[in-house]
Short mmCIF file of C-alpha atoms in Angstrom, two decimals:
data_model
loop_
_atom_site.label_atom_id
_atom_site.label_comp_id
_atom_site.label_asym_id
_atom_site.label_seq_id
_atom_site.Cartn_x
_atom_site.Cartn_y
_atom_site.Cartn_z
CA MET A 1 -90.47 -46.20 -141.08
CA PRO A 2 -90.30 -44.57 -137.18
CA GLU A 3 -88.32 -46.49 -134.03
CA VAL A 4 -89.58 -47.42 -130.77
CA GLY A 5 -88.11 -44.20 -129.14
CA GLU A 6 -89.79 -42.10 -131.38
CA VAL A 7 -93.76 -43.39 -131.29
CA CYS A 8 -93.64 -43.58 -127.38
CA ASP A 9 -92.79 -41.49 -124.40
CA LYS A 10 -90.05 -43.42 -123.16
CA VAL A 11 -88.38 -47.24 -122.68
CA ARG A 12 -86.69 -48.22 -119.35
CA SER A 13 -85.40 -51.52 -118.67
CA LYS A 14 -83.79 -52.25 -115.01
CA ASN A 15 -83.30 -55.42 -113.17
CA ALA A 16 -86.00 -57.65 -112.20
CA GLY A 17 -83.37 -59.09 -109.20
CA PRO A 18 -79.78 -60.79 -111.05
CA PHE A 19 -81.95 -62.57 -112.45
CA TRP A 20 -84.57 -60.82 -114.82
CA LEU A 21 -84.35 -57.77 -116.80
CA THR A 22 -88.05 -55.34 -117.21
CA ILE A 23 -88.51 -53.42 -119.61
CA ASP A 24 -91.48 -50.92 -120.04
CA ILE A 25 -92.10 -49.08 -123.26
CA PHE A 26 -94.78 -46.37 -122.16
CA CYS A 27 -96.59 -45.64 -125.16
CA GLY A 28 -98.05 -42.16 -123.51
CA SER A 29 -101.72 -42.46 -126.05
CA ASP A 30 -103.23 -45.35 -127.05
CA ASP A 31 -102.61 -44.39 -130.60
CA ALA A 32 -99.20 -45.26 -129.96
CA PHE A 33 -100.11 -47.90 -127.93
CA ALA A 34 -102.10 -49.40 -130.74
CA ARG A 35 -98.94 -49.00 -133.06
CA LEU A 36 -97.01 -50.12 -131.04
CA SER A 37 -99.24 -53.67 -129.61
CA GLY A 38 -99.38 -54.57 -133.57
CA GLY A 39 -96.01 -53.29 -134.70
CA LEU A 40 -93.61 -54.82 -132.46
CA ALA A 41 -93.15 -58.24 -132.75
CA THR A 42 -92.00 -59.97 -129.72
CA LYS A 43 -89.21 -62.47 -132.13
CA ARG A 44 -87.48 -59.20 -133.47
CA VAL A 45 -87.26 -57.98 -129.85
CA ALA A 46 -85.56 -61.00 -128.65
CA GLU A 47 -83.82 -60.80 -131.80
CA ALA A 48 -82.07 -57.18 -130.88
CA LEU A 49 -81.57 -59.07 -127.12
CA GLY A 50 -80.03 -61.73 -128.53
CA ALA A 51 -82.36 -63.83 -127.03
CA ASP A 52 -84.31 -66.93 -127.32
CA PRO A 53 -88.08 -65.43 -127.87
CA LYS A 54 -89.59 -68.37 -126.14
CA ALA A 55 -87.91 -66.88 -123.07
CA ILE A 56 -89.49 -63.33 -123.47
CA ARG A 57 -92.40 -62.55 -121.37
CA ARG A 58 -94.50 -59.73 -122.77
CA PHE A 59 -97.87 -57.45 -121.06
CA ASP A 60 -99.26 -55.23 -123.21
CA ILE A 61 -101.56 -53.27 -120.89
CA LYS A 62 -104.30 -51.25 -121.99
CA ALA A 63 -105.02 -49.10 -119.03
CA LEU A 64 -101.55 -48.03 -118.69
CA ASN A 65 -100.93 -47.73 -122.92
CA VAL A 66 -97.50 -49.27 -121.49
CA ILE A 67 -95.79 -52.71 -122.88
CA LYS A 68 -93.51 -54.65 -120.72
CA ILE A 69 -91.05 -57.66 -121.87
CA SER A 70 -89.22 -59.57 -118.95
CA LEU A 71 -86.68 -61.91 -120.06
CA PRO A 72 -83.66 -63.67 -118.24
CA ARG A 73 -81.02 -61.81 -118.04
CA PRO A 74 -78.55 -62.61 -121.00
CA VAL A 75 -75.85 -62.42 -118.45
CA VAL A 76 -76.56 -62.62 -114.55
CA GLN A 77 -75.83 -59.50 -113.06
CA GLY A 78 -72.12 -59.27 -112.07
CA HIS A 79 -71.12 -61.58 -113.23
CA PRO A 80 -67.44 -60.79 -115.24
CA GLY A 81 -68.77 -61.00 -118.60
CA ASP A 82 -72.71 -58.22 -117.29
CA ARG A 83 -71.02 -54.56 -118.55
CA ASP A 84 -74.97 -53.46 -116.60
CA MET A 85 -75.01 -54.18 -113.31
CA HIS A 86 -78.62 -52.30 -113.21
CA GLY A 87 -79.18 -53.45 -116.71
CA ALA A 88 -80.12 -49.63 -118.06
CA ALA A 89 -78.75 -50.02 -121.40
CA TRP A 90 -81.27 -52.66 -122.76
CA ALA A 91 -83.71 -50.02 -123.01
CA SER A 92 -81.44 -48.12 -125.87
CA VAL A 93 -81.58 -50.60 -127.89
CA VAL A 94 -85.45 -51.62 -127.96
CA ALA A 95 -85.73 -47.76 -128.69
CA GLU A 96 -84.16 -48.24 -131.32
CA LEU A 97 -86.02 -50.57 -133.13
CA VAL A 98 -87.51 -49.43 -135.96
CA VAL A 99 -91.80 -49.91 -136.00
CA ASP A 100 -93.42 -52.11 -138.72
CA MET B 1 -106.90 -48.83 -90.04
CA THR B 2 -103.28 -48.91 -90.35
CA ARG B 3 -100.81 -45.90 -90.91
CA ILE B 4 -98.04 -47.04 -92.24
CA LEU B 5 -95.67 -43.71 -92.67
CA VAL B 6 -92.91 -44.80 -95.28
CA PRO B 7 -89.56 -42.48 -95.40
CA SER B 8 -88.43 -43.49 -98.82
CA GLY B 9 -87.12 -46.43 -101.02
CA ALA B 10 -84.03 -46.94 -98.52
CA LEU B 11 -82.22 -46.16 -96.18
CA GLY B 12 -78.56 -43.86 -97.09
CA LEU B 13 -81.21 -41.45 -99.88
CA ASP B 14 -82.39 -39.54 -97.83
CA TYR B 15 -85.67 -37.95 -96.88
CA ASP B 16 -87.75 -34.53 -97.17
CA LYS B 17 -87.27 -33.64 -93.05
CA ALA B 18 -90.70 -31.75 -93.50
CA ALA B 19 -93.09 -34.28 -95.26
CA LEU B 20 -91.34 -36.76 -92.66
CA GLU B 21 -92.83 -34.22 -89.84
CA ARG B 22 -96.14 -34.03 -91.03
CA GLY B 23 -96.21 -37.63 -91.75
CA ILE B 24 -95.28 -37.58 -87.63
CA ARG B 25 -98.61 -35.67 -87.11
CA MET B 26 -101.06 -38.05 -88.56
CA HIS B 27 -100.97 -40.52 -85.79
CA PRO B 28 -98.77 -43.41 -87.62
CA ASP B 29 -99.04 -46.56 -85.96
CA LEU B 30 -95.49 -47.23 -87.22
CA ILE B 31 -93.02 -46.20 -89.47
CA ALA B 32 -91.09 -48.73 -92.12
CA ILE B 33 -88.26 -48.73 -93.90
CA ASP B 34 -85.95 -51.10 -96.05
CA GLY B 35 -81.87 -50.83 -96.03
CA GLY B 36 -81.33 -52.55 -98.99
CA SER B 37 -81.97 -54.66 -102.26
CA THR B 38 -79.32 -56.70 -104.97
CA ASP B 39 -80.25 -54.02 -107.54
CA SER B 40 -76.21 -52.89 -106.77
CA GLY B 41 -74.82 -56.45 -107.33
CA PRO B 42 -73.66 -59.39 -105.69
CA SER B 43 -70.66 -58.18 -103.51
CA TYR B 44 -72.20 -56.51 -101.32
CA LEU B 45 -73.22 -59.22 -99.81
CA GLY B 46 -70.49 -61.20 -101.32
CA CYS B 47 -69.01 -59.59 -99.29
CA GLY B 48 -71.57 -58.53 -96.07
CA VAL B 49 -70.70 -54.62 -96.63
CA SER B 50 -73.35 -51.48 -96.83
CA LYS B 51 -73.45 -49.92 -100.63
CA TYR B 52 -74.93 -46.73 -98.38
CA ALA B 53 -72.19 -44.76 -96.90
CA ARG B 54 -72.69 -45.00 -92.78
CA SER B 55 -72.43 -41.42 -92.26
CA SER B 56 -75.03 -40.72 -94.03
CA THR B 57 -76.63 -43.91 -92.50
CA LYS B 58 -76.63 -43.12 -88.99
CA VAL B 59 -78.01 -39.32 -89.72
CA GLU B 60 -80.46 -40.77 -91.24
CA TRP B 61 -81.37 -43.77 -88.80
CA MET B 62 -81.09 -41.26 -86.38
CA GLY B 63 -83.52 -38.83 -87.68
CA LEU B 64 -85.93 -41.82 -88.59
CA ILE B 65 -85.01 -42.76 -84.55
CA GLU B 66 -86.81 -38.99 -83.25
CA ALA B 67 -89.81 -39.32 -85.64
CA ALA B 68 -90.39 -42.74 -84.10
CA ARG B 69 -90.10 -41.64 -80.71
CA THR B 70 -92.24 -38.52 -81.65
CA ALA B 71 -94.79 -40.53 -82.60
CA ARG B 72 -95.09 -43.33 -80.05
CA CYS B 73 -94.38 -45.74 -82.85
CA PRO B 74 -92.68 -49.02 -83.57
CA LEU B 75 -89.83 -47.94 -86.14
CA VAL B 76 -89.06 -50.99 -88.82
CA ILE B 77 -86.23 -51.44 -91.52
CA GLY B 78 -86.10 -54.61 -92.91
CA THR B 79 -82.81 -55.88 -94.79
CA ALA B 80 -80.38 -54.11 -92.54
CA GLY B 81 -76.92 -52.34 -94.61
CA THR B 82 -78.09 -52.63 -98.32
CA CYS B 83 -77.74 -57.57 -98.36
CA GLY B 84 -79.07 -57.66 -94.37
CA THR B 85 -76.25 -60.69 -93.73
CA ASP B 86 -75.87 -61.09 -90.00
CA GLY B 87 -72.76 -58.81 -89.41
CA MET B 88 -74.41 -55.55 -91.53
CA VAL B 89 -77.62 -55.77 -88.85
CA ASP B 90 -74.51 -55.52 -86.11
CA TRP B 91 -73.38 -53.09 -87.90
CA LEU B 92 -76.37 -51.15 -88.11
CA VAL B 93 -77.06 -51.77 -83.90
CA ASP B 94 -74.05 -49.93 -83.60
CA ILE B 95 -74.57 -47.32 -85.17
CA THR B 96 -78.33 -47.39 -83.32
CA ARG B 97 -76.42 -47.41 -79.80
CA GLU B 98 -74.40 -44.54 -80.61
CA CYS B 99 -77.95 -43.04 -81.91
CA LEU B 100 -79.60 -43.69 -78.83
CA GLU B 101 -76.40 -42.56 -76.49
CA GLU B 102 -76.65 -38.75 -78.38
CA LEU B 103 -80.08 -38.78 -77.71
CA GLY B 104 -80.12 -39.84 -74.23
CA TRP B 105 -83.26 -42.49 -74.51
CA THR B 106 -83.57 -46.39 -73.97
CA PRO B 107 -86.26 -47.80 -75.47
CA ARG B 108 -86.69 -51.56 -76.09
CA VAL B 109 -84.99 -52.71 -79.65
CA ALA B 110 -85.38 -55.91 -81.52
CA THR B 111 -82.69 -58.06 -84.16
CA LEU B 112 -84.62 -60.35 -87.39
CA LYS B 113 -81.27 -62.00 -88.34
CA SER B 114 -82.03 -63.93 -91.85
CA GLU B 115 -78.40 -65.34 -93.08
CA GLN B 116 -78.68 -68.85 -93.22
CA GLU B 117 -75.19 -71.46 -92.67
CA PRO B 118 -74.05 -73.06 -95.87
CA ASN B 119 -74.42 -76.21 -93.38
CA GLU B 120 -77.59 -75.52 -93.14
CA ILE B 121 -78.58 -75.17 -96.43
CA VAL B 122 -76.39 -78.50 -97.85
CA ARG B 123 -78.54 -80.09 -95.35
CA ARG B 124 -81.98 -78.75 -95.81
CA PHE B 125 -81.03 -79.06 -100.30
CA ALA B 126 -79.65 -82.64 -99.78
CA SER B 127 -83.28 -83.24 -97.82
CA GLY B 128 -85.04 -81.86 -101.10
CA GLN B 129 -86.32 -78.45 -99.43
CA ILE B 130 -84.88 -76.34 -101.98
CA SER B 131 -85.86 -75.37 -105.24
CA ALA B 132 -85.03 -73.68 -108.07
CA LEU B 133 -86.69 -70.08 -109.66
CA ASP B 134 -87.31 -69.58 -112.93
CA GLY B 135 -84.06 -68.74 -114.63
CA ALA B 136 -82.10 -70.24 -111.95
CA PRO B 137 -78.91 -71.71 -112.57
CA ASP B 138 -77.74 -74.83 -111.50
CA LEU B 139 -77.18 -76.22 -107.51
CA ASP B 140 -75.30 -78.78 -106.00
CA ARG B 141 -73.92 -79.23 -102.62
CA LYS B 142 -70.61 -77.27 -103.85
CA THR B 143 -71.30 -74.37 -104.33
CA ILE B 144 -73.64 -74.44 -101.51
CA GLU B 145 -70.74 -74.43 -99.94
CA ASP B 146 -68.65 -72.07 -101.99
CA CYS B 147 -70.82 -69.11 -101.60
CA THR B 148 -69.37 -66.33 -98.64
CA HIS B 149 -72.91 -65.39 -97.23
CA ILE B 150 -76.23 -67.00 -97.17
CA VAL B 151 -79.75 -65.00 -96.92
CA ALA B 152 -82.99 -65.84 -96.45
CA LEU B 153 -85.67 -62.70 -97.49
CA ALA B 154 -87.71 -63.09 -94.42
CA GLY B 155 -91.74 -61.99 -94.88
CA ALA B 156 -94.71 -60.75 -92.99
CA GLU B 157 -94.61 -63.41 -90.30
CA GLN B 158 -91.07 -62.90 -89.21
CA ILE B 159 -92.10 -59.10 -89.27
CA GLN B 160 -94.94 -60.25 -86.86
CA GLN B 161 -92.84 -61.67 -84.09
CA ALA B 162 -91.03 -58.75 -83.69
CA VAL B 163 -93.97 -56.10 -83.29
CA GLU B 164 -94.95 -58.70 -80.81
CA THR B 165 -91.68 -58.29 -78.66
CA GLY B 166 -93.01 -55.31 -77.95
CA ALA B 167 -90.06 -53.44 -79.62
CA GLU B 168 -89.61 -49.63 -79.76
CA ILE B 169 -86.67 -50.43 -82.99
CA ILE B 170 -87.07 -53.56 -85.15
CA ILE B 171 -83.54 -53.88 -86.68
CA ALA B 172 -84.00 -57.15 -89.20
CA GLY B 173 -81.74 -58.71 -91.88
CA ARG B 174 -82.54 -59.28 -95.47
CA THR B 175 -86.95 -59.22 -95.99
CA THR B 176 -88.45 -58.86 -98.54
CA ASP B 177 -88.62 -55.19 -99.77
CA THR B 178 -92.62 -55.74 -99.19
CA ALA B 179 -92.82 -57.63 -95.77
CA THR B 180 -92.41 -54.64 -93.10
CA ILE B 181 -95.09 -52.58 -94.76
CA ALA B 182 -97.56 -55.30 -94.69
CA ALA B 183 -96.50 -56.70 -91.57
CA LEU B 184 -98.85 -54.36 -88.84
CA PRO B 185 -102.10 -54.16 -91.32
CA LEU B 186 -102.14 -58.06 -91.93
CA MET B 187 -101.55 -58.07 -88.28
CA ARG B 188 -104.60 -56.21 -87.69
CA GLY B 189 -106.73 -57.65 -89.58
CA ASP B 190 -106.73 -55.28 -92.38
CA HIS B 191 -107.60 -56.77 -96.08
CA ALA B 192 -104.16 -59.05 -97.21
CA GLY B 193 -104.55 -57.91 -100.66
CA GLY B 194 -104.99 -54.25 -99.86
CA ALA B 195 -101.76 -55.45 -96.83
CA TRP B 196 -99.49 -56.60 -99.83
CA HIS B 197 -100.21 -54.54 -102.70
CA GLY B 198 -100.20 -50.95 -100.94
CA ALA B 199 -97.03 -52.25 -99.65
CA LYS B 200 -95.75 -52.96 -102.83
CA ILE B 201 -96.32 -49.88 -104.10
CA ALA B 202 -94.24 -48.55 -101.24
CA GLU B 203 -92.07 -49.75 -100.52
CA CYS B 204 -89.80 -47.38 -103.11
CA GLY B 205 -91.06 -43.77 -100.94
CA ALA B 206 -92.47 -42.26 -103.00
CA LEU B 207 -91.73 -43.62 -106.48
CA CYS B 208 -95.04 -44.40 -106.65
CA ALA B 209 -95.44 -40.38 -107.12
CA THR B 210 -94.80 -37.71 -108.97
CA ASN B 211 -91.96 -35.83 -107.86
CA PRO B 212 -90.60 -39.21 -106.78
CA GLN B 213 -87.39 -38.18 -104.97
CA SER B 214 -89.49 -36.50 -102.00
CA GLY B 215 -89.49 -40.21 -100.55
CA VAL B 216 -92.24 -39.66 -97.34
CA LEU B 217 -95.47 -41.51 -98.24
CA MET B 218 -98.00 -42.66 -95.54
CA VAL B 219 -100.13 -45.72 -96.82
CA GLU B 220 -103.17 -46.11 -94.88
CA PHE B 221 -104.58 -49.57 -94.88
CA ASP B 222 -108.21 -50.90 -93.88
CA LYS B 223 -110.79 -54.10 -94.45
CA VAL B 224 -110.77 -53.12 -97.76
CA GLY B 225 -107.99 -51.79 -99.36
CA PHE B 226 -105.89 -48.47 -99.11
CA THR B 227 -104.66 -45.16 -99.85
CA VAL B 228 -101.78 -43.57 -100.69
CA HIS B 229 -100.56 -40.41 -99.59
CA PRO B 230 -97.25 -39.12 -100.56
CA LEU B 231 -96.55 -35.85 -98.02
CA ALA B 232 -93.99 -33.74 -99.46
CA ASP B 233 -95.19 -30.17 -100.67
CA ASP B 234 -94.72 -30.82 -104.69
CA ALA B 235 -95.19 -34.63 -104.86
CA ARG B 236 -98.84 -36.46 -106.46
CA ALA B 237 -99.99 -39.38 -106.07
CA THR B 238 -102.21 -40.35 -109.42
CA PRO B 239 -104.28 -43.05 -111.03
CA ASN B 240 -101.21 -43.86 -113.73
CA THR B 241 -98.43 -43.01 -110.37
CA VAL B 242 -99.37 -45.70 -108.68
CA LEU B 243 -100.12 -48.16 -111.43
CA ALA B 244 -97.10 -47.52 -113.59
CA HIS B 245 -95.37 -48.62 -110.04
CA MET B 246 -96.11 -52.58 -110.46
CA LEU B 247 -94.16 -52.99 -113.35
CA TYR B 248 -90.81 -51.42 -111.03
CA GLU B 249 -88.29 -53.78 -111.00
CA ASN B 250 -91.23 -56.43 -111.43
CA SER B 251 -90.87 -59.48 -114.36
CA ASP B 252 -94.80 -59.36 -113.67
CA PRO B 253 -96.47 -56.48 -113.10
CA PHE B 254 -99.99 -58.40 -112.02
CA ILE B 255 -98.58 -60.97 -109.73
CA LEU B 256 -96.12 -60.56 -107.19
CA TYR B 257 -94.25 -63.75 -105.02
CA GLU B 258 -93.67 -63.30 -101.62
CA PRO B 259 -93.88 -65.74 -98.40
CA GLY B 260 -96.54 -67.42 -97.96
CA GLY B 261 -98.89 -67.31 -101.06
CA HIS B 262 -99.43 -64.20 -103.71
CA LEU B 263 -100.79 -61.23 -104.61
CA ASP B 264 -102.61 -61.02 -107.89
CA VAL B 265 -103.54 -57.44 -108.85
CA THR B 266 -104.87 -58.15 -112.34
CA ASP B 267 -108.40 -56.66 -110.81
CA ALA B 268 -107.34 -54.15 -108.65
CA THR B 269 -109.24 -50.74 -109.21
CA TYR B 270 -107.76 -47.09 -108.74
CA GLU B 271 -109.28 -44.21 -107.86
CA ALA B 272 -108.04 -40.86 -107.59
CA LEU B 273 -109.82 -39.48 -104.13
CA ASP B 274 -108.37 -35.88 -104.60
CA GLU B 275 -105.33 -34.09 -106.64
CA PHE B 276 -102.89 -36.16 -103.35
CA ARG B 277 -104.22 -39.49 -102.83
CA VAL B 278 -105.49 -42.24 -104.56
CA ARG B 279 -106.99 -45.32 -103.21
CA VAL B 280 -107.07 -48.97 -104.42
CA GLU B 281 -109.30 -51.47 -103.88
CA GLY B 282 -109.90 -54.89 -105.45
CA SER B 283 -106.54 -56.46 -104.89
CA ARG B 284 -106.45 -60.48 -104.08
CA TRP B 285 -103.79 -62.68 -102.05
CA VAL B 286 -103.13 -66.24 -102.95
CA ALA B 287 -102.88 -68.15 -100.14
CA SER B 288 -100.08 -70.80 -100.95
CA ASP B 289 -100.11 -74.82 -99.42
CA GLN B 290 -96.55 -74.48 -98.36
CA TYR B 291 -94.51 -71.58 -96.65
CA THR B 292 -91.72 -71.23 -98.13
CA VAL B 293 -88.77 -68.21 -98.23
CA LYS B 294 -86.45 -66.94 -101.08
CA LEU B 295 -82.99 -67.63 -101.04
CA GLU B 296 -79.81 -65.44 -101.76
CA GLY B 297 -76.12 -66.64 -102.31
CA ALA B 298 -73.26 -65.31 -103.93
CA ARG B 299 -69.81 -66.77 -103.91
CA VAL B 300 -66.04 -65.77 -105.16
CA ALA B 301 -66.08 -65.57 -108.64
CA GLY B 302 -62.03 -65.35 -109.48
CA CYS B 303 -60.00 -61.77 -108.98
CA GLN B 304 -60.20 -58.80 -110.58
CA THR B 305 -57.17 -56.78 -112.39
CA LEU B 306 -57.89 -53.92 -114.29
CA LEU B 307 -56.00 -51.14 -116.95
CA MET B 308 -57.33 -48.56 -119.05
CA SER B 309 -56.16 -46.14 -121.45
CA THR B 310 -56.85 -43.53 -123.35
CA ILE B 311 -56.69 -43.48 -127.63
CA ARG B 312 -56.47 -40.32 -129.39
CA ASP B 313 -54.80 -40.63 -132.60
CA PRO B 314 -57.31 -39.81 -135.29
CA ARG B 315 -56.15 -42.96 -136.72
CA TYR B 316 -55.89 -45.76 -134.29
CA VAL B 317 -59.12 -44.01 -132.91
CA ALA B 318 -60.87 -44.63 -136.83
CA SER B 319 -59.37 -48.74 -136.61
CA ALA B 320 -59.91 -49.38 -132.11
CA GLN B 321 -62.54 -52.49 -132.97
CA ALA B 322 -59.23 -54.14 -135.70
CA TRP B 323 -57.00 -53.13 -132.73
CA ILE B 324 -58.07 -54.38 -130.03
CA ARG B 325 -58.64 -57.64 -132.01
CA ASP B 326 -55.58 -58.05 -132.57
CA ILE B 327 -53.73 -57.18 -129.11
CA GLY B 328 -56.86 -59.79 -127.86
CA LEU B 329 -55.39 -62.77 -129.86
CA ARG B 330 -51.66 -61.65 -129.47
CA HIS B 331 -52.01 -61.45 -125.85
CA ALA B 332 -54.34 -64.42 -125.81
CA ALA B 333 -51.23 -66.28 -127.39
CA LYS B 334 -48.68 -64.75 -124.82
CA VAL B 335 -50.79 -65.40 -121.48
CA GLU B 336 -50.76 -69.48 -122.55
CA SER B 337 -46.53 -69.70 -124.16
CA ARG B 338 -45.15 -67.84 -120.85
CA MET B 339 -47.84 -69.00 -118.24
CA GLY B 340 -48.93 -71.92 -119.10
CA LEU B 341 -52.31 -70.94 -118.17
CA ALA B 342 -55.22 -72.78 -120.03
CA PRO B 343 -57.94 -70.52 -121.97
CA GLU B 344 -60.44 -71.46 -119.24
CA ALA B 345 -58.43 -70.66 -116.28
CA TRP B 346 -58.62 -66.83 -116.85
CA HIS B 347 -61.01 -64.36 -118.82
CA CYS B 348 -60.19 -61.65 -120.10
CA ASP B 349 -62.79 -58.58 -121.76
CA LEU B 350 -61.47 -55.50 -123.65
CA ARG B 351 -64.05 -52.67 -123.86
CA LEU B 352 -63.66 -50.61 -126.01
CA VAL B 353 -65.43 -47.34 -124.19
CA GLY B 354 -66.82 -44.41 -127.01
CA ILE B 355 -67.69 -47.38 -129.19
CA ASP B 356 -69.66 -50.29 -128.07
CA SER B 357 -68.60 -50.78 -124.45
CA THR B 358 -72.00 -50.79 -122.73
CA LEU B 359 -73.51 -53.03 -125.28
CA GLY B 360 -70.98 -55.34 -126.35
CA GLU B 361 -72.07 -57.12 -129.44
CA LEU B 362 -75.49 -55.85 -129.28
CA GLU B 363 -74.62 -52.53 -130.35
CA THR B 364 -76.04 -51.74 -133.76
CA ARG B 365 -75.17 -48.00 -133.34
CA PRO B 366 -71.60 -47.97 -132.85
CA GLY B 367 -69.81 -44.47 -131.73
CA ALA B 368 -67.07 -42.62 -134.11
CA PRO B 369 -66.02 -40.68 -131.23
CA THR B 370 -62.65 -38.46 -130.79
CA GLU B 371 -60.82 -40.35 -128.70
CA ILE B 372 -61.45 -44.38 -127.19
CA GLY B 373 -61.16 -45.55 -123.60
CA VAL B 374 -60.24 -49.03 -123.60
CA LEU B 375 -61.01 -50.95 -120.79
CA CYS B 376 -59.41 -53.93 -119.88
CA THR B 377 -61.58 -56.39 -117.59
CA ILE B 378 -59.14 -59.50 -116.96
CA THR B 379 -60.54 -62.27 -113.89
CA ALA B 380 -58.79 -65.37 -112.85
CA ALA B 381 -58.32 -67.75 -110.08
CA ASP B 382 -55.84 -65.58 -107.64
CA GLN B 383 -55.55 -61.76 -107.80
CA GLY B 384 -51.44 -62.84 -108.34
CA THR B 385 -52.22 -64.06 -111.55
CA ALA B 386 -54.30 -61.67 -112.73
CA ASN B 387 -51.65 -59.24 -111.90
CA GLU B 388 -49.16 -61.39 -113.66
CA ILE B 389 -52.37 -61.41 -116.84
CA GLY B 390 -52.32 -57.47 -116.83
CA LYS B 391 -48.86 -57.34 -117.28
CA LEU B 392 -49.17 -59.16 -120.15
CA MET B 393 -51.34 -56.93 -121.48
CA ASN B 394 -49.53 -53.22 -120.60
CA PRO B 395 -47.31 -53.78 -123.30
CA TYR B 396 -49.97 -53.97 -125.80
CA LEU B 397 -52.20 -51.08 -124.62
CA LEU B 398 -49.23 -48.50 -124.74
CA HIS B 399 -47.38 -49.81 -127.40
CA HIS B 400 -49.21 -51.49 -130.21
CA PRO B 401 -48.68 -50.51 -133.39
CA LEU B 402 -51.78 -51.08 -136.48
CA THR B 403 -48.63 -52.14 -138.89
CA SER B 404 -45.33 -53.59 -138.10
CA GLU B 405 -43.77 -51.19 -140.63
CA GLU B 406 -44.84 -47.63 -138.92
CA GLU B 407 -42.94 -46.12 -135.60
CA LEU B 408 -43.62 -47.53 -132.35
CA PRO B 409 -46.99 -45.62 -131.38
CA THR B 410 -47.59 -45.11 -127.42
CA PHE B 411 -50.95 -44.88 -126.07
CA SER B 412 -52.41 -42.87 -122.73
CA PHE B 413 -52.71 -44.69 -119.47
CA PRO B 414 -54.09 -42.29 -115.90
CA PHE B 415 -52.27 -44.07 -113.68
CA SER B 416 -49.24 -45.46 -112.03
CA PRO B 417 -49.37 -48.68 -112.10
CA ALA B 418 -51.39 -49.74 -115.01
CA GLU B 419 -52.46 -52.27 -113.11
CA ILE B 420 -55.18 -51.59 -110.60
CA ASP B 421 -56.26 -55.01 -108.48
CA ARG B 422 -59.66 -54.92 -107.71
CA GLY B 423 -59.63 -58.11 -105.51
CA PRO B 424 -62.29 -61.07 -105.47
CA VAL B 425 -65.45 -60.14 -107.22
CA HIS B 426 -68.45 -62.12 -106.40
CA GLU B 427 -71.39 -63.61 -108.40
CA PHE B 428 -74.42 -64.61 -107.58
CA CYS B 429 -75.42 -68.24 -107.44
CA LEU B 430 -78.87 -68.91 -105.38
CA HIS B 431 -82.27 -68.23 -107.12
CA HIS B 432 -84.27 -70.94 -104.92
CA VAL B 433 -86.60 -71.22 -102.51
CA LEU B 434 -86.46 -72.73 -98.92
CA THR B 435 -89.86 -74.63 -97.60
CA LEU B 436 -89.99 -73.69 -94.11
CA SER B 437 -93.14 -75.95 -91.05
CA ASP B 438 -93.18 -72.77 -89.27
CA PRO B 439 -91.65 -69.24 -90.31
CA MET B 440 -89.75 -68.59 -88.33
CA ASP B 441 -87.36 -71.65 -88.44
CA ALA B 442 -84.62 -70.10 -90.47
CA PHE B 443 -84.66 -67.03 -88.59
CA ARG B 444 -83.71 -65.35 -85.16
CA LEU B 445 -85.03 -62.68 -83.13
CA ASP B 446 -83.57 -60.98 -80.29
CA VAL B 447 -84.71 -58.11 -77.86
CA ILE B 448 -80.81 -56.32 -77.21
CA ASN B 449 -79.73 -54.30 -74.90
CA ALA B 450 -78.80 -51.56 -77.02
#
C-alpha cells in the first residue's frame, strides 16, 4: 500500500497560533482526494501524532481536494520541550502513513 | 469602491518595488502592512523585541512612506516590531522619525498602543471579563502577574479611530492580521463579509497567488464582495490559490474569529475575472453579542544553557541512542547528588541530530547517519543553576564510554566553553479573550509629533 505522501501532491504543517497545529493535505486530484478521504482514518492520524482523536478537527474539502487536520499542539509553541517552533515537521509524520 | 494596497505579508520580508509602483499608480485608498506574528515563538513578545533586523525594517518602511506620500493615502502598520508591544511602537516611531527627517516630510503620525498592564488584566480577570479559548492553558492571578508583556489584539474599530484622526502614517501595536486591511472598507460601508474575507486573503500579501514571494497585492472592496489582484509581473491569483489561503495558519478553513464577530466563508464563490484577478462574493460576517479582543502574554519559563557536540566514531554513531540514555541517567543522578536539586527543579533534553531530534518519540524512521550532533538543552530557574547543570553534563559529552572496559573516548566539541548560556526563555501563557464595553477601552490612540 502507498504512503499518503505518494498519493497526494503535498502535505504542509504549520502553527495556527501558539496553541494549535494545522496540517493540510493537498490531494491534487479527485481520485487522490477520494482515496485519502476514505483511506486515512482520523484515528490513525491521531495515533501517529500522539494526540487524542477527540481533540482533532478534520475538514475534507472537496472543492479544493484538500484534507485539513487541526489539533491542539502536543507541546505549546516555545515550551522547553518543543522541538519544532513553527510546526514544520508534523507534515512528514502524516505523509509517511500508509493508506488503507 | 475601496482599494487597499498590501506590499507584503510582513514588514521586513521585502517587496517587489516595480509591483509597488504599479499599485501606487492605481490610486490606492490606503496602504496596509503587518509587522508581526506569534509564529516565531514566545521570545519576541516575552522580551518585547523585533524578529526582523532594524536595517531591513528601515529601508522597507522608508519605501512605504514614500509610496504613501506619492499616492496621497494613509499608511497603516499593524503589530509593529513583530510583537506589537508599546516599546515596539516607540521603536518604529524612532525609525519613522529618521525616515521623515531624511525625506524632509512632516506628515501627521498616529500611534495606537495595545499593551496591557498585568495588574489591570488581573483586575479584569477577577471581574470575569476574561475567558479561555479552546486549548488555553490554566490561568490564575500569578500567571498573569508573571507576564513580562501582555498585548490585546486590536480589531477594525480601533484602526478606524486612528484613520479618523486624519493621520497619514498610523503605527499600531498588536492588531489582528486582518484589521488594518478591513478597517477602511468597513468604514465606507463596503460589504462586511467581503471586507474581512478580503483582508484574510491579503494578510500575507501575494501568498494567496502564484509567485508568493513577490508580495504586492491590491484588493478592491465594494458593496457586494472583493477582487484580488496581485501586482508583480509573474504573479497570478486563481480561484484555487485564493481559496487555499483560507487554510493557511488557520485551524478552521471556513470560520475566522475577529473582535466583534466572525467571518463565515462556507458559501463564498470564487471566480476568475481574467488570468490574474479573482472575484469573491458570498462571504458572511456574523456580529457577536459581546465585543471581545484576544490577549497574548508571555512569561519567563526559566533560563537555558546549551551544549553541542558531534560524534563521528562509527561504533558510537551506531549505539548513540543507548549511549545518550545512559548519559541522561548518570547526569541526572549526579545533579541530585552534587547539587541537591530535585528532579522537578530542572529540565534536560538530549537530542540526537541526524537520528530523531525533530520528532522525538513520534519518529518512525530514525536516521543511520555518518555523524550525529548531540544537542543538550538545560532549563533551570536561573542562569547560574542551568550553567552548573551544564558543567556536570560536559564530561559525559566529552568522554563517556559505551563500556567500562574500553579506553576513554573523546568526542568533538565545536565551542569553548562548551556551555552556551541562552539567558531567559519565555513561554506563551495566554490564549484568552477580554470582553470590552467599548472597543477603545483597552487601547490608547495618540497623534504625535514625529
